[in-house]
Structures are given as C-alpha cells and as structure tokens.
CSV table of C-alpha atoms in Angstrom, one decimal:
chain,number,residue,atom,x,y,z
A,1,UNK,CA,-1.3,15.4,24.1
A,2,UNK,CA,2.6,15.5,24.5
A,3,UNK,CA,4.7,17.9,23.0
A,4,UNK,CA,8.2,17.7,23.3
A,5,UNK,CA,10.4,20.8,21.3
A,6,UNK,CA,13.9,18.6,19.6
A,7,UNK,CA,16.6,20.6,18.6
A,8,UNK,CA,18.1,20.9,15.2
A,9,UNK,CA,16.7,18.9,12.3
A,10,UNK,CA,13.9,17.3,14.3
A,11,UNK,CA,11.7,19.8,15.1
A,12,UNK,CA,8.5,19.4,17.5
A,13,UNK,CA,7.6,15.6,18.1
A,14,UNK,CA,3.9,15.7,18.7
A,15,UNK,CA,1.9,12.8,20.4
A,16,UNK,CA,-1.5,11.7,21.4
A,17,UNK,CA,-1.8,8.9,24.2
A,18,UNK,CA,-2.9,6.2,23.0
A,19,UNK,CA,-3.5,6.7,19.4
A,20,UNK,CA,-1.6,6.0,16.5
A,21,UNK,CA,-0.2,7.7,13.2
A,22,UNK,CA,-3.0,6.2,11.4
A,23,UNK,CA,-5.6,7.8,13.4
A,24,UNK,CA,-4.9,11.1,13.8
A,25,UNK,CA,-5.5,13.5,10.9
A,26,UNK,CA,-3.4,16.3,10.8
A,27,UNK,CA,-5.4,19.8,9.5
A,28,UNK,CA,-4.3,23.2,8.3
A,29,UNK,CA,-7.1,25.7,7.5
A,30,UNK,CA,-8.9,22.7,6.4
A,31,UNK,CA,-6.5,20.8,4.2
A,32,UNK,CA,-4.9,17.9,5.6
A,33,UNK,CA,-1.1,17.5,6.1
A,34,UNK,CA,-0.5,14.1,6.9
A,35,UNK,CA,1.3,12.4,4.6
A,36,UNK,CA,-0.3,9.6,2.9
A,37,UNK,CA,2.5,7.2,2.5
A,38,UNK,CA,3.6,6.9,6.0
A,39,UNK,CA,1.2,8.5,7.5
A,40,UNK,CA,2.8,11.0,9.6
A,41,UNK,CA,3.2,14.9,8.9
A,42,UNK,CA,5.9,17.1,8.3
C-alpha cells in the first residue's frame, strides 16, 4: 500500500501494488464508496 498526501484539491492518492481500480472495493462502516462509474472513490 502507498500513500502519498497531495496538496490542495487533490487530496490523498491511495495505491495498492499491483491491483487496479476495478479490484479494490473501497468500505466505510460497511457501505461501499467506490464509485460505480469510474470506479474509483472520492
């Protein structure tokens, strides 16, 4: 896992070696957050 903290609009780009977008499900207290168009989350 790499996280790498961006400054102003950006935020926190979060990444996981060797997976993809599409394979990575994104949870917050049990609901998901990715977003199911692109597939990333916000």
């Amino acid at each position: 896992m790499y996280v790498k903290e961006s400054q102003g609009m950006m935020g926190t780009k979060i990444s996981l070696r060797g997976m993809t977008q599409s394979q990575v499900l994104v949870l917050m207290d049990g609901i998901p957050l990715n977003n199911g168009y692109s597939g990333g989350a916000n």
